[in-house]
Amino acid sequence: MSLPGGLRIDVVVPAAGQGRRMGSAVPKQYLRVGGHAILELTLGRLLGLPFVGRVVVALAAGDGRFGDLRCAADPRVVAVTGGAERADSVRAALGEVSTEWVLVHDAARPFVRPGDIEALVEACLGDGGVGGILAVPIHDTVKEGEGGRIARTRPRDGLFRAQTPQMFRAAALREALSGGVAVTDEASALEARGERPLLVMGSELNFKVTTSDDLRLAQALWDAGMLS
Ligand code: C5P
């Protein structure tokens, strides 16, 4: 899909996390699925979209692995040093973004479908607001726990799990992140300023590879030909 007027959109990929929940010495973005580093798979998906301009990757200080990836040599890929929190990494990468809109996508979501990214971009451009995110509805009953027991049950109607990419006007995102807010996704920073980003339906296959179970699931789906 090309965009009207040859519009380009830069992408920020925060990849400076340590992946502690994986319990591996290798950060999760460098673990392998189907013989490929997860970050390589993620960047490959993004670089395959014709409207993507730069892909700005935020790396941990002293990252010694990125240069070994094939996609590191792509002229559209720019590496910057990330920060202590995800928001710091995104803020650093935004410094290299020169397009009006920006997509932010987790390094650890290698299976996002190009069609879903296109649907997000079309929805955000058509809406003309601050932007939007891919999300999936919650089908499980949601419990709030306290001390290992159920404290209360939350109505699941209208609840979604936020995914990435998340697409925003770059200037609005820069401003929203400028105050050093502690957020786990970019939309939260804009919500805190009263904005109401769009919810665009994503896919359960766009899961974030976070735990060793996720890694096994990713490999099984890959072996079944569902992710390649
Ligand atoms: O920790 P979490 O799974 O939410 O991380 C999501 C993404 O943010 C990952 O791709 C991770 O590498 C990145 N991240 C980062 N800088 C940090 C922490 C996480 O770029 N300080």
Short mmCIF file of N, CA and C in Angstrom, two decimals, residues 218-228:
data_model
loop_
_atom_site.label_atom_id
_atom_site.label_comp_id
_atom_site.label_asym_id
_atom_site.label_seq_id
_atom_site.Cartn_x
_atom_site.Cartn_y
_atom_site.Cartn_z
N ALA A 218 5.86 -19.12 19.92
CA ALA A 218 6.31 -18.48 18.67
C ALA A 218 6.99 -19.51 17.77
N GLN A 219 7.85 -20.35 18.36
CA GLN A 219 8.56 -21.36 17.56
C GLN A 219 7.59 -22.39 16.99
N ALA A 220 6.59 -22.77 17.80
CA ALA A 220 5.60 -23.76 17.34
C ALA A 220 4.77 -23.19 16.18
N LEU A 221 4.37 -21.94 16.30
CA LEU A 221 3.59 -21.30 15.23
C LEU A 221 4.44 -21.15 13.97
N TRP A 222 5.71 -20.83 14.18
CA TRP A 222 6.65 -20.72 13.04
C TRP A 222 6.76 -22.08 12.33
N ASP A 223 6.96 -23.15 13.14
CA ASP A 223 7.12 -24.50 12.57
C ASP A 223 5.86 -24.92 11.81
N ALA A 224 4.71 -24.42 12.26
CA ALA A 224 3.44 -24.75 11.59
C ALA A 224 3.21 -23.87 10.36
N GLY A 225 4.16 -23.00 10.08
CA GLY A 225 4.04 -22.13 8.89
C GLY A 225 3.06 -20.99 9.07
N MET A 226 2.67 -20.69 10.32
CA MET A 226 1.65 -19.66 10.53
C MET A 226 2.24 -18.26 10.66
N LEU A 227 3.56 -18.16 10.77
CA LEU A 227 4.15 -16.85 11.05
C LEU A 227 5.15 -16.41 9.99
N SER A 228 5.55 -17.29 9.12
CA SER A 228 6.61 -16.94 8.18
C SER A 228 6.06 -16.10 7.02
#
